[in-house]
Coordinates of C-alpha atoms in Angstrom, one line a residue:
X228 CA -165.4 7.4 61.6
X229 CA -163.0 7.2 58.9
X230 CA -162.6 3.8 57.1
X231 CA -159.4 2.0 58.2
X232 CA -156.4 2.0 55.7
X233 CA -156.4 -1.1 53.2
X234 CA -153.9 -3.7 54.8
X235 CA -150.7 -4.0 53.1
X236 CA -150.7 -7.6 52.0
X237 CA -147.7 -10.1 51.4
X238 CA -147.0 -13.3 49.9
X239 CA -145.1 -14.8 53.0
X240 CA -144.4 -18.4 52.3
X241 CA -144.4 -21.0 49.2
X242 CA -144.1 -24.7 49.0
X243 CA -143.6 -27.2 46.0
X244 CA -144.3 -30.8 46.1
X245 CA -142.6 -32.4 43.1
X246 CA -143.7 -36.2 42.5
X247 CA -141.0 -39.1 42.8
X248 CA -141.8 -40.6 39.3
X249 CA -139.6 -39.3 36.2
X250 CA -141.0 -39.9 32.6
X251 CA -137.8 -39.1 30.3
X252 CA -138.6 -38.0 26.7
X253 CA -136.8 -41.3 25.5
X254 CA -139.2 -43.4 27.4
X255 CA -142.5 -41.5 26.0
X256 CA -141.4 -41.8 22.3
X257 CA -140.1 -45.4 22.7
X258 CA -143.8 -46.0 24.1
X259 CA -145.6 -43.9 21.8
X260 CA -144.2 -45.1 18.7
X261 CA -144.4 -48.7 19.5
X262 CA -148.3 -47.8 20.3
X263 CA -148.0 -46.0 16.7
X264 CA -146.4 -48.6 14.8
X265 CA -149.1 -51.3 16.3
X266 CA -151.8 -48.4 15.3
X267 CA -150.7 -48.5 11.8
X268 CA -150.5 -52.2 10.9
X269 CA -153.6 -53.0 12.5
X270 CA -155.2 -50.5 10.6
X271 CA -153.1 -51.0 7.6
X272 CA -155.9 -51.4 4.9
X273 CA -158.1 -48.7 5.9
X274 CA -154.8 -46.6 5.8
X275 CA -153.8 -47.6 2.1
X276 CA -157.3 -46.7 1.2
X277 CA -157.2 -43.4 2.5
X278 CA -160.0 -43.8 5.1
X279 CA -157.8 -43.4 7.9
X280 CA -154.7 -41.4 8.7
X281 CA -151.5 -43.2 9.7
X282 CA -150.4 -42.2 13.0
X283 CA -147.0 -40.4 12.6
X284 CA -143.8 -41.1 14.5
X285 CA -142.6 -39.0 17.2
X286 CA -138.9 -38.1 18.3
X287 CA -137.2 -36.7 21.2
X288 CA -135.8 -33.9 19.0
X289 CA -139.0 -32.8 18.1
X290 CA -140.3 -32.6 21.7
X291 CA -137.1 -30.6 23.0
X292 CA -136.9 -28.2 19.9
X293 CA -140.9 -27.8 20.1
X294 CA -141.2 -26.9 23.7
X295 CA -137.8 -27.5 25.6
X296 CA -139.3 -30.2 27.4
X297 CA -136.8 -33.0 28.8
X298 CA -138.7 -35.0 31.3
X299 CA -141.6 -34.7 33.1
X300 CA -142.5 -35.8 36.7
X301 CA -145.8 -37.5 37.5
X302 CA -147.7 -38.8 40.3
X303 CA -148.0 -42.4 38.9
X304 CA -145.8 -43.6 36.5
X305 CA -147.3 -47.2 36.0
X306 CA -149.4 -47.3 33.0
X307 CA -148.2 -44.1 31.2
X308 CA -145.7 -46.5 28.6
X309 CA -147.7 -49.5 28.6
X310 CA -149.2 -49.7 24.7
X311 CA -152.1 -51.8 25.6
X312 CA -153.3 -48.8 28.2
X313 CA -151.5 -45.4 27.3
X314 CA -152.6 -43.7 30.9
X315 CA -151.6 -43.8 34.3
X316 CA -153.2 -46.7 36.6
X317 CA -154.5 -44.9 39.9
X318 CA -156.7 -46.9 41.6
X319 CA -160.3 -45.2 43.0
X320 CA -160.0 -44.8 46.6
X321 CA -162.7 -45.0 49.2
X322 CA -164.9 -42.0 50.0
X323 CA -163.7 -42.3 53.7
X324 CA -160.1 -42.1 52.3
X325 CA -158.3 -38.8 51.6
X326 CA -158.6 -38.0 48.1
X327 CA -155.3 -37.9 45.3
X328 CA -155.9 -34.6 44.9
X329 CA -155.9 -33.4 48.8
X330 CA -153.0 -35.6 49.1
X331 CA -150.3 -33.8 47.0
X332 CA -152.1 -30.4 48.0
X333 CA -151.3 -30.8 51.7
X334 CA -147.6 -31.6 50.9
X335 CA -147.6 -28.0 49.3
X336 CA -149.5 -26.7 51.7
X337 CA -147.4 -27.6 54.5
X338 CA -144.0 -26.5 53.3
X339 CA -145.4 -23.3 52.5
X340 CA -147.2 -23.0 55.9
X341 CA -143.7 -23.5 57.4
X342 CA -142.1 -21.4 55.6
X343 CA -144.5 -18.4 56.7
X344 CA -144.5 -19.6 60.4
X345 CA -148.3 -20.5 60.4
X346 CA -150.3 -23.3 61.9
X347 CA -153.7 -24.1 60.9
X348 CA -154.8 -22.0 63.7
X349 CA -153.3 -18.8 61.9
X350 CA -155.1 -19.1 58.9
X351 CA -158.9 -18.6 57.9
X352 CA -159.1 -19.3 54.2
X353 CA -158.1 -22.1 51.5
X354 CA -158.2 -21.8 47.9
X355 CA -157.5 -24.9 45.7
X356 CA -156.9 -23.4 42.3
X357 CA -156.0 -25.7 39.5
X358 CA -156.9 -26.8 35.8
X359 CA -159.1 -29.8 37.3
X360 CA -160.4 -31.3 40.5
X361 CA -161.2 -34.8 40.5
X362 CA -164.5 -34.4 41.7
X363 CA -167.3 -32.0 41.7
X364 CA -168.0 -31.8 45.2
X365 CA -167.0 -31.6 48.7
X366 CA -164.4 -29.1 47.4
X367 CA -160.8 -30.6 47.8
X368 CA -160.2 -27.1 49.6
X369 CA -162.2 -28.2 52.2
X370 CA -161.1 -31.7 52.9
X371 CA -157.5 -29.9 52.9
X372 CA -159.0 -27.6 55.4
X373 CA -160.1 -30.1 57.5
X374 CA -156.6 -32.4 57.5
X375 CA -154.9 -29.1 58.2
X376 CA -157.3 -27.9 61.1
X377 CA -158.2 -24.8 59.5
X378 CA -161.4 -22.7 60.5
X379 CA -163.1 -20.4 58.6
X380 CA -163.9 -21.4 54.6
X381 CA -162.4 -23.3 51.5
X382 CA -163.7 -23.2 48.2
X383 CA -161.9 -24.3 44.3
X384 CA -161.7 -22.5 41.2
X385 CA -161.0 -23.7 37.9
X386 CA -159.1 -21.3 35.2
X387 CA -156.5 -23.6 33.6
X388 CA -153.3 -22.2 32.8
X389 CA -154.1 -19.0 34.9
X390 CA -155.7 -20.9 38.1
X391 CA -152.3 -20.3 40.2
X392 CA -152.3 -16.4 39.7
X393 CA -156.1 -15.8 39.9
X394 CA -156.3 -17.7 42.9
X395 CA -153.3 -15.4 44.7
X396 CA -155.6 -12.8 43.2
X397 CA -158.8 -13.6 45.2
X398 CA -156.6 -14.1 48.2
X399 CA -155.2 -10.9 47.9
X400 CA -158.3 -9.3 47.6
X401 CA -159.8 -11.1 50.7
X402 CA -156.9 -10.0 52.7
X403 CA -157.1 -6.6 51.6
X404 CA -160.8 -6.1 52.0
X405 CA -160.8 -7.8 55.3
X406 CA -162.6 -10.9 54.9
X407 CA -159.8 -13.2 55.8
X408 CA -156.3 -12.4 57.4
X409 CA -154.7 -15.4 56.3
X410 CA -154.9 -17.1 53.0
X411 CA -153.5 -20.7 51.9
X412 CA -153.8 -20.7 48.1
X413 CA -152.9 -24.2 46.8
X414 CA -152.6 -25.6 42.9
X415 CA -152.6 -29.7 43.0
X416 CA -152.4 -29.7 39.4
X417 CA -152.6 -33.6 38.7
X418 CA -152.3 -33.6 34.8
X419 CA -151.8 -36.5 33.6
X420 CA -155.0 -38.4 33.6
X421 CA -155.8 -35.9 31.2
X422 CA -153.0 -36.3 28.8
X423 CA -153.7 -38.0 25.3
X424 CA -150.8 -40.3 25.2
X425 CA -151.9 -41.6 21.8
X426 CA -151.5 -37.8 20.2
X427 CA -147.9 -37.6 19.3
X428 CA -148.2 -33.6 19.4
X429 CA -149.4 -33.4 22.9
X430 CA -148.7 -36.7 24.8
X431 CA -145.2 -34.8 25.8
X432 CA -146.7 -31.6 27.0
X433 CA -147.6 -32.6 31.2
X434 CA -146.4 -33.4 34.3
X435 CA -147.8 -33.4 37.8
X436 CA -147.0 -31.4 40.7
X437 CA -148.1 -29.1 43.6
X438 CA -147.6 -25.8 44.8
X439 CA -148.9 -23.3 47.4
X440 CA -148.5 -20.0 49.1
X441 CA -149.4 -18.0 52.1
X442 CA -150.8 -14.6 51.7
X443 CA -151.9 -12.4 54.7
X444 CA -151.8 -8.9 55.9
X445 CA -147.8 -7.6 56.4
X446 CA -148.1 -6.6 60.2
X447 CA -148.7 -10.3 61.0
X448 CA -145.9 -11.7 58.4
X449 CA -142.9 -13.3 60.0
X450 CA -141.8 -15.2 57.0
X451 CA -138.1 -15.1 55.9
X452 CA -138.6 -14.4 52.4
X453 CA -141.5 -12.5 51.7
X454 CA -143.0 -10.1 49.3
X455 CA -145.0 -7.2 49.2
X456 CA -148.1 -7.7 46.9
X457 CA -148.0 -4.0 44.9
X458 CA -150.9 -5.0 42.6
X459 CA -152.6 -7.8 40.8
X460 CA -154.2 -7.7 37.1
X461 CA -156.4 -10.2 35.0
X462 CA -157.6 -10.7 31.7
X463 CA -159.5 -12.9 29.9
X464 CA -160.7 -13.8 26.2
X465 CA -163.0 -16.3 25.0
X466 CA -161.1 -19.1 22.8
X467 CA -161.2 -22.6 22.0
X468 CA -158.0 -22.8 20.6
X469 CA -156.7 -24.7 24.0
X470 CA -159.9 -26.7 25.1
X471 CA -160.8 -30.1 27.4
X472 CA -164.6 -31.0 26.8
X473 CA -164.3 -33.5 30.0
X474 CA -167.5 -32.9 31.7
X475 CA -170.7 -34.1 33.7
X476 CA -173.1 -33.7 30.2
X477 CA -171.2 -36.5 28.3
X478 CA -173.6 -38.9 30.4
X479 CA -176.6 -36.8 29.2
X480 CA -174.6 -36.2 25.3
X481 CA -174.5 -40.1 25.2
X482 CA -171.1 -39.8 24.0
X483 CA -167.6 -41.3 25.2
X484 CA -166.8 -39.4 28.4
X485 CA -163.2 -40.0 27.7
X486 CA -162.8 -39.4 23.7
X487 CA -160.1 -37.6 22.4
X488 CA -162.3 -34.1 22.4
X489 CA -162.6 -34.6 26.1
X490 CA -158.8 -34.8 26.9
X491 CA -156.8 -31.8 26.6
X492 CA -155.9 -30.7 22.6
X493 CA -155.4 -27.6 21.5
X494 CA -154.1 -25.6 18.0
X495 CA -150.6 -24.8 19.1
X496 CA -149.9 -22.4 16.1
X497 CA -152.7 -20.4 17.0
X498 CA -152.1 -20.4 20.7
X499 CA -148.6 -19.2 20.0
X500 CA -149.4 -16.4 17.6
X501 CA -152.4 -15.2 19.7
X502 CA -151.1 -15.5 23.0
X503 CA -147.8 -14.0 23.3
X504 CA -148.9 -10.5 22.2
X505 CA -151.6 -10.4 25.0
X506 CA -149.3 -11.8 27.8
X507 CA -146.7 -8.9 26.7
X508 CA -149.1 -6.2 26.7
X509 CA -150.6 -7.4 29.8
X510 CA -147.4 -7.5 31.7
X511 CA -146.2 -4.0 30.0
X512 CA -149.6 -2.4 31.2
X513 CA -149.4 -3.7 34.6
X514 CA -145.8 -2.3 35.6
X515 CA -146.8 0.6 34.0
X516 CA -149.9 0.9 36.4
X517 CA -147.0 1.0 39.5
X518 CA -144.6 3.5 38.1
X519 CA -142.2 0.9 37.0
X520 CA -140.5 -0.1 33.8
X521 CA -138.9 -3.0 32.5
X522 CA -135.5 -2.3 33.9
X523 CA -136.8 -2.2 37.3
X524 CA -137.9 -6.0 37.2
X525 CA -135.6 -7.9 38.8
X526 CA -136.8 -11.2 38.0
X527 CA -139.8 -12.7 35.7
X528 CA -141.6 -16.2 37.1
X529 CA -143.4 -16.8 33.8
X530 CA -145.8 -19.2 32.9
X531 CA -143.8 -22.7 32.0
X532 CA -145.8 -24.3 29.3
X533 CA -143.3 -23.8 25.9
X534 CA -139.5 -22.4 25.7
X535 CA -140.3 -20.4 22.7
X536 CA -143.3 -18.4 24.4
X537 CA -141.4 -17.6 27.3
X538 CA -138.4 -16.7 25.0
X539 CA -140.4 -14.2 22.6
X540 CA -142.2 -12.8 25.7
X541 CA -138.8 -11.9 27.3
X542 CA -137.5 -10.8 24.2
X543 CA -140.3 -8.5 23.4
X544 CA -140.4 -7.2 26.6
X545 CA -136.8 -6.9 27.6
X546 CA -135.2 -6.2 24.0
X547 CA -133.3 -9.2 24.0
X548 CA -133.0 -12.8 25.3
X549 CA -133.4 -12.8 29.2
X550 CA -130.9 -14.6 30.8
X551 CA -131.8 -17.5 33.7
X552 CA -131.6 -15.0 36.4
X553 CA -133.8 -12.9 34.9
X554 CA -136.5 -15.3 34.0
X555 CA -135.9 -18.8 35.5
X556 CA -136.7 -21.6 33.2
X557 CA -138.3 -25.1 34.7
X558 CA -140.2 -26.8 32.2
X559 CA -137.0 -28.7 31.1
X560 CA -137.5 -30.6 34.1
X561 CA -141.2 -30.1 35.2
X562 CA -142.6 -29.9 31.5
X563 CA -146.0 -27.5 31.5
X564 CA -147.8 -28.2 34.9
X565 CA -150.6 -26.1 33.8
X566 CA -151.3 -22.9 36.4
X567 CA -148.3 -24.4 38.5
X568 CA -145.5 -23.6 36.4
X569 CA -144.8 -19.7 37.6
X570 CA -145.0 -20.6 41.2
X571 CA -142.5 -23.7 40.9
X572 CA -140.2 -20.8 39.1
X573 CA -141.4 -18.6 42.2
X574 CA -140.5 -21.0 44.9
X575 CA -137.2 -22.2 43.2
X576 CA -135.8 -18.7 42.7
X577 CA -137.0 -16.0 44.8
X578 CA -134.7 -16.2 48.0
X579 CA -131.4 -14.6 46.6
X580 CA -133.5 -11.3 45.7
X581 CA -132.4 -8.5 47.8
X582 CA -135.2 -6.0 49.9
X583 CA -136.4 -3.8 47.3
X584 CA -136.0 -5.9 44.3
X585 CA -139.1 -5.9 42.1
X586 CA -140.4 -9.0 40.5
X587 CA -143.7 -10.3 38.2
X588 CA -145.5 -13.5 38.5
X589 CA -147.7 -14.0 35.3
X590 CA -149.7 -17.3 33.9
X591 CA -150.8 -16.7 30.2
X592 CA -153.1 -19.7 28.1
X593 CA -155.7 -21.3 28.0
X594 CA -159.1 -19.5 28.3
X595 CA -157.4 -17.2 26.8
X596 CA -156.5 -15.8 30.3
X597 CA -153.2 -14.0 31.9
X598 CA -152.9 -13.1 35.0
X599 CA -150.2 -11.1 37.3
X600 CA -149.0 -10.0 40.2
X601 CA -146.5 -7.2 40.8
X602 CA -144.4 -7.8 43.8
X603 CA -141.6 -6.4 45.6
X604 CA -139.1 -8.1 48.3
X605 CA -139.3 -7.0 51.8

């Protein structure tokens, strides 16, 4: 018997959970500057003696110019602006309670399921892919699976900035291979607990959010706005220029498990210089593989880390600065949400596309990693 043809695979629905709490640049800078002033006063003698470095002052203008960020949504605001704490207050929940990350994942998941017209009985796999999970095991995905009444299996995966696209890649491959017929891919990016709010160069970067998407066979799709996945492409290249060393070995290393190097830190200039060319070549090559050229792409749903990165990438790809319609920006209000940024842009700005319009979903960053999907509106 001849093998059956590979089924067409589609994104049939998406979801977005946005926290109720907002932290503005003005609030963040005022808090950081008050903390820095006290730090410098406390360590004045050592700073004068050259034994310690003074903490520089932050500014709203610096943040907006450097990143294009004006505010961020946060899961918990309490504690972030407290100069005696400088981190959110998130009480630990008992083991029998729903975890924080599963809670926000489910919010986005239910929206995606509704958009795709699916119930838990229709889904046979759950992927939770994000920059951090709040525990090692059991998987957040399996917790979500249980709450939503989904049979089958679930697993977590961590790919930092490209976790969302890589998760969609795995969903696509499972449906194409027939190991699953309908996959729920979720990105609960709970980033603020890993932010160093005492670091002027990074305290403004991240916000919290959760995104989700349904990936399934085309012949079962009933979603109003669905997209054929024409192909996926991924690339990784090791770099320590974006790094977080938080991990279980800290206990055996006899080091501070919450020290500055265990939180998010980066060499921003090196990342900009090295990641942009990687992303440009990646996307140009990917669309070429499908017989498409840049003018054929109606919309670029790009990673949302830094406005200057997106502007440079679009200018090199398109040959000019992209319009908002061509490459929507959401980081001004959401900030960097790790892997979820391109999916936020996709969720908010896809319904207006017409059948036959092509688009590219692309992430790039820590790893280094680049992941993309070429899609076509059905």
